[in-house]
JSON list of C-alpha atoms in Angstrom, two decimals:
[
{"chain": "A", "resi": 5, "resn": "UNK", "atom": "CA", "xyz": [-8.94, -3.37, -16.71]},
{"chain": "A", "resi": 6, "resn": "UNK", "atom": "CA", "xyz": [-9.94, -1.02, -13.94]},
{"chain": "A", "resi": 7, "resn": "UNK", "atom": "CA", "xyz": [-7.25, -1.14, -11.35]},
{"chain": "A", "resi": 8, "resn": "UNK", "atom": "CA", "xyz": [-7.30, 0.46, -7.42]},
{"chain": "A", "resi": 9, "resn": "UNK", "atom": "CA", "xyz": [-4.84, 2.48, -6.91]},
{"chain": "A", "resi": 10, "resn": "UNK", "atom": "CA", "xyz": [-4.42, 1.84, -2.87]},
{"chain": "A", "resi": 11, "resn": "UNK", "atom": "CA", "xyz": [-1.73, 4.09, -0.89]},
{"chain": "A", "resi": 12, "resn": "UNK", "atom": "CA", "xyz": [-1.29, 6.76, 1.12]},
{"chain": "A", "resi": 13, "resn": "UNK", "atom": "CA", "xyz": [-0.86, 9.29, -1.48]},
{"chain": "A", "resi": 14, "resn": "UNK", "atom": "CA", "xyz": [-4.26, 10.90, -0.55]},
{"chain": "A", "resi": 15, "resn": "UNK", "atom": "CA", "xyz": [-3.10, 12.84, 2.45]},
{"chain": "A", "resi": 16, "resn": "UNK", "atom": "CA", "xyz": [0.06, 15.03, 0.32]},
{"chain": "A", "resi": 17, "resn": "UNK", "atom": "CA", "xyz": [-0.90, 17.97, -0.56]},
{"chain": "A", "resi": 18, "resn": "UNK", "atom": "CA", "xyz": [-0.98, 17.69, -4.30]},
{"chain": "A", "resi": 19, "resn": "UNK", "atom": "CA", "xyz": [-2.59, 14.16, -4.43]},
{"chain": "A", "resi": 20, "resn": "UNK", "atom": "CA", "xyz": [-5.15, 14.63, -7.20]},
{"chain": "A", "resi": 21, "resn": "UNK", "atom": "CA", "xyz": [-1.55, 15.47, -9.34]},
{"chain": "A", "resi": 22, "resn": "UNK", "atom": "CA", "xyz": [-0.10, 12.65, -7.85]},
{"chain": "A", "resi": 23, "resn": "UNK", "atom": "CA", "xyz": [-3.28, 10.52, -8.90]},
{"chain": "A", "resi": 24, "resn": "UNK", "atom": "CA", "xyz": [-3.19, 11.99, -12.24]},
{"chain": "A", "resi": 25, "resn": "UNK", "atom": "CA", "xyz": [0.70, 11.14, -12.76]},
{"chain": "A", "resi": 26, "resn": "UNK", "atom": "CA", "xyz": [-0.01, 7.76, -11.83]},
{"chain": "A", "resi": 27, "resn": "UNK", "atom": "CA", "xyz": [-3.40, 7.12, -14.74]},
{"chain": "A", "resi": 28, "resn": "UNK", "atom": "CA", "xyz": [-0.80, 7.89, -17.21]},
{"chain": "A", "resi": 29, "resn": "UNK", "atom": "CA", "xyz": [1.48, 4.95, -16.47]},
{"chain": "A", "resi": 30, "resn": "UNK", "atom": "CA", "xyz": [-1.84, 2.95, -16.04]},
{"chain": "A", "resi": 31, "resn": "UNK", "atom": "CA", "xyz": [-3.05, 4.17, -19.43]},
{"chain": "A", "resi": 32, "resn": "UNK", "atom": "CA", "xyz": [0.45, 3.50, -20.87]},
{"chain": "A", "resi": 33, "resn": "UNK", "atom": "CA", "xyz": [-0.14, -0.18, -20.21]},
{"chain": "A", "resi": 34, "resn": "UNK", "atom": "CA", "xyz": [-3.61, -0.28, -21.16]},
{"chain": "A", "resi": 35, "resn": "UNK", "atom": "CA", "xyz": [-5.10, 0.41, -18.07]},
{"chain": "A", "resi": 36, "resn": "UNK", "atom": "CA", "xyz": [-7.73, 2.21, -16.06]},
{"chain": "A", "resi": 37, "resn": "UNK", "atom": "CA", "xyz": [-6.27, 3.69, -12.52]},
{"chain": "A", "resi": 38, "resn": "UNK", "atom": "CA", "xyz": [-8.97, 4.32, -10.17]},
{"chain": "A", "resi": 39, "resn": "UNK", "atom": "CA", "xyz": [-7.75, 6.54, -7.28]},
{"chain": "A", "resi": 40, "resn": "UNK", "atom": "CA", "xyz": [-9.69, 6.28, -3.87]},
{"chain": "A", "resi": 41, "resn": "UNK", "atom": "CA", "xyz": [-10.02, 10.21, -4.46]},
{"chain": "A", "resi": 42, "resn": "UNK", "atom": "CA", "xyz": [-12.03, 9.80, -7.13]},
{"chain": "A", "resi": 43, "resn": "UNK", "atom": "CA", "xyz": [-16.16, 10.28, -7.47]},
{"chain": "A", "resi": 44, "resn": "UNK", "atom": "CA", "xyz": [-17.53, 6.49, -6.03]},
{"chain": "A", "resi": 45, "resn": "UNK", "atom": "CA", "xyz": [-18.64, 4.23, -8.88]},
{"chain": "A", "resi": 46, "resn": "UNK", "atom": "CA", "xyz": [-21.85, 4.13, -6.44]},
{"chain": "A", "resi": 47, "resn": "UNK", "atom": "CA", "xyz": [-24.27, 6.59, -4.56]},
{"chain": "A", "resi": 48, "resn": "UNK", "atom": "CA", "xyz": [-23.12, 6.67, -0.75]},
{"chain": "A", "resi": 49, "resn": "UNK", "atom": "CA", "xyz": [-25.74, 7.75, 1.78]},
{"chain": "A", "resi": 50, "resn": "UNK", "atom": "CA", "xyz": [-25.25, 11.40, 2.33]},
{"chain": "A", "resi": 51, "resn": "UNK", "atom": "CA", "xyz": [-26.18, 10.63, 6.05]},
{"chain": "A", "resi": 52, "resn": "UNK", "atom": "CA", "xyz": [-23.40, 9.09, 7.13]},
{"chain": "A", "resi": 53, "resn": "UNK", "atom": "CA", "xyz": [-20.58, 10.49, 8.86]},
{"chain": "A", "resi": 54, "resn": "UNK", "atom": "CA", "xyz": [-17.95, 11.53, 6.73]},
{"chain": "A", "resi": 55, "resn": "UNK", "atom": "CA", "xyz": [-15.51, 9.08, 7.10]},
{"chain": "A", "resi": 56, "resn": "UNK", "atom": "CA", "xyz": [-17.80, 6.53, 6.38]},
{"chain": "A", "resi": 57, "resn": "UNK", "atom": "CA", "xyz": [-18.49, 7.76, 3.40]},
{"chain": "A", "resi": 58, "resn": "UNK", "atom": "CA", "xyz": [-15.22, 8.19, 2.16]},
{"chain": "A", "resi": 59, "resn": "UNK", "atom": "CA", "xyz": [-15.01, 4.22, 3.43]},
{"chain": "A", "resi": 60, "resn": "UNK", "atom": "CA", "xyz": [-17.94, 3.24, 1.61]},
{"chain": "A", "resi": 61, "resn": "UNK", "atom": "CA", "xyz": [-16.69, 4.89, -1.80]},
{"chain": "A", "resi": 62, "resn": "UNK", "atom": "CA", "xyz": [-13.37, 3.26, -1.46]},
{"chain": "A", "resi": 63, "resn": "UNK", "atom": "CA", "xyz": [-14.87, -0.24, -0.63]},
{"chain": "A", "resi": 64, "resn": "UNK", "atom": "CA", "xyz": [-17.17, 0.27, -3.75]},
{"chain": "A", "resi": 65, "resn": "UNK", "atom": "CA", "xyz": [-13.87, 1.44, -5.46]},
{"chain": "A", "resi": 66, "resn": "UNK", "atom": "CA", "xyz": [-12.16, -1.72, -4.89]},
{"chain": "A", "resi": 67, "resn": "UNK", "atom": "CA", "xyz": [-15.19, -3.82, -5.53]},
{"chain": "A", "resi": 68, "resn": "UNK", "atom": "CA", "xyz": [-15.74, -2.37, -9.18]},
{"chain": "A", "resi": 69, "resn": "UNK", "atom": "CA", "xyz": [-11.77, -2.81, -10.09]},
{"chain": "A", "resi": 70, "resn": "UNK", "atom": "CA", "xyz": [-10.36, -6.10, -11.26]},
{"chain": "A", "resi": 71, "resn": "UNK", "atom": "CA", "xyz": [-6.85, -5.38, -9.49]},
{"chain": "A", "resi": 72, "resn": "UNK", "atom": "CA", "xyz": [-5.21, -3.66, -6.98]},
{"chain": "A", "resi": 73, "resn": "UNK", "atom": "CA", "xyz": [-1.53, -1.71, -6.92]},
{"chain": "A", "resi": 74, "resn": "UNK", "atom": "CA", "xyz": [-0.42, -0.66, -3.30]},
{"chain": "A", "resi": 75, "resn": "UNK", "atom": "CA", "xyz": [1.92, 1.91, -2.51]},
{"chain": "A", "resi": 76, "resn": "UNK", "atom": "CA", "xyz": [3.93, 0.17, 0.56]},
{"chain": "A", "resi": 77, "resn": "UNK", "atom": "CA", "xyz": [5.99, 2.52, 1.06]},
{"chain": "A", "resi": 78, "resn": "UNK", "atom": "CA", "xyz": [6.58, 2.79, 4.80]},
{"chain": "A", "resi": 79, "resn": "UNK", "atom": "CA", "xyz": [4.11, 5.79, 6.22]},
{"chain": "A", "resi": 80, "resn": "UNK", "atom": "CA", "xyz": [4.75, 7.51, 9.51]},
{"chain": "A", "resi": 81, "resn": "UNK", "atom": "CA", "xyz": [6.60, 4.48, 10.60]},
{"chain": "A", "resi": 82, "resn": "UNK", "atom": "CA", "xyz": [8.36, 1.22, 9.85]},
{"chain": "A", "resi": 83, "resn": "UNK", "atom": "CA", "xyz": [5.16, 0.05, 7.86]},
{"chain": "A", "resi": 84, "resn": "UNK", "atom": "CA", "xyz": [2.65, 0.85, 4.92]},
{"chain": "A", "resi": 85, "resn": "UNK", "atom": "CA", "xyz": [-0.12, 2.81, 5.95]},
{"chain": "A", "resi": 86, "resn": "UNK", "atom": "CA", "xyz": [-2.94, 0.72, 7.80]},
{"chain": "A", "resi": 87, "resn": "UNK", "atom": "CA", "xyz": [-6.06, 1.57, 5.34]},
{"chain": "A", "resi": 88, "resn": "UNK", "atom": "CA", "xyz": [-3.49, 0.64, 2.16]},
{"chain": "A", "resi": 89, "resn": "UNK", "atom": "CA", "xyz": [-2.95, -2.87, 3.93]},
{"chain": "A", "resi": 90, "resn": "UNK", "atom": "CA", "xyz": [-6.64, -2.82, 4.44]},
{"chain": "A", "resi": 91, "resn": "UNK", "atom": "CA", "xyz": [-7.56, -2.43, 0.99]},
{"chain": "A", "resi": 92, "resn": "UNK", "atom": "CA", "xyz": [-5.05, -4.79, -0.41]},
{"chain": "A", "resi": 93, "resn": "UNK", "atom": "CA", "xyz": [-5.81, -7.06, 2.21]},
{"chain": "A", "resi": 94, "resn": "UNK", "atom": "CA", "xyz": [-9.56, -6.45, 1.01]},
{"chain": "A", "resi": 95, "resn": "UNK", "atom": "CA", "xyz": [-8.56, -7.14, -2.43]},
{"chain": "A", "resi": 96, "resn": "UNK", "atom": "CA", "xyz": [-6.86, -10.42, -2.29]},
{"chain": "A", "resi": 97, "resn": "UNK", "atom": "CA", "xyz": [-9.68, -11.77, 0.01]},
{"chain": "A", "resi": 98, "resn": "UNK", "atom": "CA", "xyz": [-11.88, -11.23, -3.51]},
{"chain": "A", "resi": 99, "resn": "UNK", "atom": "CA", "xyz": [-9.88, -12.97, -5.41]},
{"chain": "A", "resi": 100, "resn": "UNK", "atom": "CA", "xyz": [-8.35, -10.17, -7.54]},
{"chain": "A", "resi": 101, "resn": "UNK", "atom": "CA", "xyz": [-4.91, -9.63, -8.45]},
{"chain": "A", "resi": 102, "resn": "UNK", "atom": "CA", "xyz": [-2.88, -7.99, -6.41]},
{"chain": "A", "resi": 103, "resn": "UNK", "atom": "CA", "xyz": [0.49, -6.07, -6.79]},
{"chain": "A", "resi": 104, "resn": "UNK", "atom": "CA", "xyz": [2.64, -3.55, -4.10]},
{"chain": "A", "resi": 105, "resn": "UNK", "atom": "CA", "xyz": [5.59, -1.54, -4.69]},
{"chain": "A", "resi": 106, "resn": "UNK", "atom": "CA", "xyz": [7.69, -0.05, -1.99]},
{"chain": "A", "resi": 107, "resn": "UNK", "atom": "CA", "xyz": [9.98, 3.07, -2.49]},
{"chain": "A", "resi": 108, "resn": "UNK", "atom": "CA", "xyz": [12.17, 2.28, 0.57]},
{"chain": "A", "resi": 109, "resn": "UNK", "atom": "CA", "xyz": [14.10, -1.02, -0.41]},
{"chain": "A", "resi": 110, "resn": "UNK", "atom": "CA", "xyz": [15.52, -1.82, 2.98]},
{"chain": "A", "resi": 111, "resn": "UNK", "atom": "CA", "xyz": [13.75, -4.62, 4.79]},
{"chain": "A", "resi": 112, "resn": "UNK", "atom": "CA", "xyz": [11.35, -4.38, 7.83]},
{"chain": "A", "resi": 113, "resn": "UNK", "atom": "CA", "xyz": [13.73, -5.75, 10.49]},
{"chain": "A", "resi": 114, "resn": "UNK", "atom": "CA", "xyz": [16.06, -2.84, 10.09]},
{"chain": "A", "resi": 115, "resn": "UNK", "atom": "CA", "xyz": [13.36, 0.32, 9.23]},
{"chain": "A", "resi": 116, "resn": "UNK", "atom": "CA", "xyz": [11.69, -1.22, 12.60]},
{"chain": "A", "resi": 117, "resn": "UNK", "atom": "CA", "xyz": [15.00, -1.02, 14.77]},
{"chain": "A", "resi": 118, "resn": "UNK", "atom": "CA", "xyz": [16.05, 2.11, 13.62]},
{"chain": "A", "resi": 119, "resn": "UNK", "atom": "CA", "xyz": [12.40, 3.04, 14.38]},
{"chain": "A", "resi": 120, "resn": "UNK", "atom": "CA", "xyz": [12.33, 1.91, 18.30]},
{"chain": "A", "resi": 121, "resn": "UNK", "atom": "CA", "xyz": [16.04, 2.90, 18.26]},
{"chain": "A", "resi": 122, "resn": "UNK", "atom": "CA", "xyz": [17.53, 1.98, 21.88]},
{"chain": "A", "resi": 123, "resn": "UNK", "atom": "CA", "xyz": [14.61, -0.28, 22.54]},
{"chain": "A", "resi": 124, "resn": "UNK", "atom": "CA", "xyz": [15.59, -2.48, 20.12]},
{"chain": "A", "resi": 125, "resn": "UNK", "atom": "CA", "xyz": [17.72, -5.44, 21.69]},
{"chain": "A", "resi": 126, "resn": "UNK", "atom": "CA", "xyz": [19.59, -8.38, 20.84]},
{"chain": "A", "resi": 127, "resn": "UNK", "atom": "CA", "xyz": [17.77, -11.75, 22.78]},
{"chain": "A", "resi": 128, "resn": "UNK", "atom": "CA", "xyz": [19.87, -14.67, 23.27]},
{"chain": "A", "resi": 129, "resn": "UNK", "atom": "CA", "xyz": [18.82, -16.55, 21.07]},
{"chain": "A", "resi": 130, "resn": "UNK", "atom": "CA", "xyz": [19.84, -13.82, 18.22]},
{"chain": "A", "resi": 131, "resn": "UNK", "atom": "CA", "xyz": [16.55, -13.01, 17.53]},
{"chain": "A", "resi": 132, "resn": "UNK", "atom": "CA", "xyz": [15.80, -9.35, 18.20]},
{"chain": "A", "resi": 133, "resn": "UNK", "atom": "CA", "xyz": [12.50, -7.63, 20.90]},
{"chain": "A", "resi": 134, "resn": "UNK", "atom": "CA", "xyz": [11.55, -4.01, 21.88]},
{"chain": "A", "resi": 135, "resn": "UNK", "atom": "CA", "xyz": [11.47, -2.73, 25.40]},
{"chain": "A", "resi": 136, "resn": "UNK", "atom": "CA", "xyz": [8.40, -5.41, 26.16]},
{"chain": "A", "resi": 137, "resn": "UNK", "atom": "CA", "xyz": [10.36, -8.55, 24.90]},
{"chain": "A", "resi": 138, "resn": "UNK", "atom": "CA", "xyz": [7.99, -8.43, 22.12]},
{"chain": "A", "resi": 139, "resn": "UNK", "atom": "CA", "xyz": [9.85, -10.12, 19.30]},
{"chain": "A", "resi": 140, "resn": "UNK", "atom": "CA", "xyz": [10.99, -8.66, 15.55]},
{"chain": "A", "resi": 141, "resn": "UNK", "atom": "CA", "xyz": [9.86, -9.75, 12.85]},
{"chain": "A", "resi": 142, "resn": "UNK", "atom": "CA", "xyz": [13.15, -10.86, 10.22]},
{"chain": "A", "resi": 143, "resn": "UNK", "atom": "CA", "xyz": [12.03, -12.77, 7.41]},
{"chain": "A", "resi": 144, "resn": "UNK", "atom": "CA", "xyz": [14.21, -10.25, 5.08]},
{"chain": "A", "resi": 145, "resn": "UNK", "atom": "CA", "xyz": [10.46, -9.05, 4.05]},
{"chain": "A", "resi": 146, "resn": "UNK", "atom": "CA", "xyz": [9.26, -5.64, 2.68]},
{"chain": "A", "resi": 147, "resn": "UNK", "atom": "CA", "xyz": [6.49, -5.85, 5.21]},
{"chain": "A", "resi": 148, "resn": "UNK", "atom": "CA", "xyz": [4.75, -7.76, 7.95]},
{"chain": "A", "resi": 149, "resn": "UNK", "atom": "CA", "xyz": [4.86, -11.45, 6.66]},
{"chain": "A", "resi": 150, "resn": "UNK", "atom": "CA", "xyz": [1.56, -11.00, 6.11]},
{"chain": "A", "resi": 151, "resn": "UNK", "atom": "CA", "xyz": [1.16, -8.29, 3.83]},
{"chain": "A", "resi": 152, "resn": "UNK", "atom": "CA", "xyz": [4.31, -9.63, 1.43]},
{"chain": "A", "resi": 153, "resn": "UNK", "atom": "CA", "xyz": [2.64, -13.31, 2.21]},
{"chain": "A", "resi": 154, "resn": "UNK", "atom": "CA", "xyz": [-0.85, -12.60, 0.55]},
{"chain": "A", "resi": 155, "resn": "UNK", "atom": "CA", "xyz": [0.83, -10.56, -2.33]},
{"chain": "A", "resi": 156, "resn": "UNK", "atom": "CA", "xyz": [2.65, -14.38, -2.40]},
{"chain": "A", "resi": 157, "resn": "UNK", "atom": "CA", "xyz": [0.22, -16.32, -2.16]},
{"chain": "A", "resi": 158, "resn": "UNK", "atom": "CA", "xyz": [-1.51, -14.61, -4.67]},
{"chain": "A", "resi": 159, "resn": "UNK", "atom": "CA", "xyz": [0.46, -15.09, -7.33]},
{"chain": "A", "resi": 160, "resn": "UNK", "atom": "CA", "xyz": [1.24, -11.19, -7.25]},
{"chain": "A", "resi": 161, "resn": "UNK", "atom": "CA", "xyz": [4.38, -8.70, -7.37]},
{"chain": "A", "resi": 162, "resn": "UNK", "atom": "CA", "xyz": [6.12, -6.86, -4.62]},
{"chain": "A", "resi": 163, "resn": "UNK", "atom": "CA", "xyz": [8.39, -4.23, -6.11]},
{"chain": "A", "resi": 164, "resn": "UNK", "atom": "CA", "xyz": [10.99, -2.50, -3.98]},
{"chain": "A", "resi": 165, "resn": "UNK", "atom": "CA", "xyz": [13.56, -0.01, -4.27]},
{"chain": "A", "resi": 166, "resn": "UNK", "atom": "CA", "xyz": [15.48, 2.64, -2.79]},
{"chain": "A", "resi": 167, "resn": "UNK", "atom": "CA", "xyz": [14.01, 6.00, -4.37]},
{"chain": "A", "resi": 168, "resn": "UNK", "atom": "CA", "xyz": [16.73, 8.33, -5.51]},
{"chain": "A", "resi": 169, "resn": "UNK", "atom": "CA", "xyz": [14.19, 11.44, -5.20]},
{"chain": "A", "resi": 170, "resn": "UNK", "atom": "CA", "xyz": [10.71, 11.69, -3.60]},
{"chain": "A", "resi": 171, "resn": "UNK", "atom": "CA", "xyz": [9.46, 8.41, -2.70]},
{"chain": "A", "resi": 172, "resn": "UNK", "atom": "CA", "xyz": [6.11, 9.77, -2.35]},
{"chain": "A", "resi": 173, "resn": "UNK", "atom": "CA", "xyz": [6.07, 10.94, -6.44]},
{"chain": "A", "resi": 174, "resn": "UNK", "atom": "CA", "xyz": [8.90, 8.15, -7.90]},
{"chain": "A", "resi": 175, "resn": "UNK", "atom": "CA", "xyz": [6.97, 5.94, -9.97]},
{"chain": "A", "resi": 176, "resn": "UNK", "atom": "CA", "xyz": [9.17, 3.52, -11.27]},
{"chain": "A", "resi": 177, "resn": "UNK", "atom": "CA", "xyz": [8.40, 0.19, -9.08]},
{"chain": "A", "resi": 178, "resn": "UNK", "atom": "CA", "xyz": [4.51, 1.74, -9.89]},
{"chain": "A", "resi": 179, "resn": "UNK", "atom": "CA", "xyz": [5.25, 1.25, -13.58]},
{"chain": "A", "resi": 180, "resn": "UNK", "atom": "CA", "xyz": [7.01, -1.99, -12.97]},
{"chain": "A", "resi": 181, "resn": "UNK", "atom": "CA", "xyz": [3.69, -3.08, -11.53]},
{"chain": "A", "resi": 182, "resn": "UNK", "atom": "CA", "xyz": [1.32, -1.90, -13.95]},
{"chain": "A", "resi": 183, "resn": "UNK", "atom": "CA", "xyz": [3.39, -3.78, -16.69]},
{"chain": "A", "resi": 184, "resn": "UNK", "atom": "CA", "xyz": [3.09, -7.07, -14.55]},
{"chain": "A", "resi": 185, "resn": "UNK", "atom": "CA", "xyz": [-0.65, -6.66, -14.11]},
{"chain": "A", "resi": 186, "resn": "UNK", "atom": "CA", "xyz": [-0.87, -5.59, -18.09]},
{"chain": "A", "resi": 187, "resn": "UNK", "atom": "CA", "xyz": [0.77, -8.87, -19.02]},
{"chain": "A", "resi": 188, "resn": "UNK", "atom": "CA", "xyz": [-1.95, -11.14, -16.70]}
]
């Protein structure tokens, strides 16, 4: 099976190592990782900007895999990085199977007040807002409800730890999720 392999991995400098790292546990397990760094499975009009190309190879990416891993690791803030909830997002909403991993364990309550910092504050009701009364989210999640909801309600995995090293290159909840998607 031919599995995306959604995340923000492609912006560190040594991504096509870090792609190559992570088709090893895939092929371990029996699978095929497709990175969105890789050559698109389709011809992309070479007359379109360049970021909609690099869209447009992804989105045929994701179309010609039969299951998606995202790296949820929180990216330049208290969250996954946008175009990995995207594609996932993307993913479930064709049916596939979907699985995430997330190399900071903590949950998305606390990475979002220590985030905001001072801002955050305590309403009356217990219930926690920002500086524009806009409320917290604390379900205990990994994530907005929504991205650990439609890993839910699909049936799917959401691995999370607390790296001990580089969370960016530890790929043990990664492995954990290959197995899971091996066993389907």
């Amino acid at each position: 099976m031919r599995v995306y392999l959604a995340g923000p991995e492609v912006f560190l400098p040594d991504a096509l190592e870090v792609a190559a790292a992570k088709k090893r546990v895939c092929a371990a397990h029996g699978l095929e990782g497709v990175f969105p760094l890789d050559p698109p499975p389709v011809a992309v009009p070479a007359d379109r900007p360049y970021w909609m190309r690099i869209y447009l190879g992804n989105e045929a990416h994701i179309r010609s895999c039969g299951a998606l891993i995202a790296n949820l690791t929180p990216f330049r803030g208290p969250s996954a990085d946008a175009g990995t909830v995207f594609e996932l997002g993307f993913m479930r909403a064709l049916g596939r199977p979907v699985a995430g991993y997330s190399n900071a364990g903590g949950d998305f309550l606390d990475r979002t007040r220590a985030f905001i910092g001072t801002a955050a504050r305590l309403r009356a009701d217990g219930g926690w807002e920002d500086a524009e009364a806009m409320g917290l989210e604390d379900f205990g999640l990994a994530d907005n409800l929504m991205v650990d909801g439609g890993i839910a309600a699909a049936g799917g995995v959401l691995e999370r730890q607390d790296a001990p090293g580089d969370r960016w290159r530890d790929l043990a909840a990664f492995e954990r999720c290959c197995a899971w998607i091996a066993r389907r």
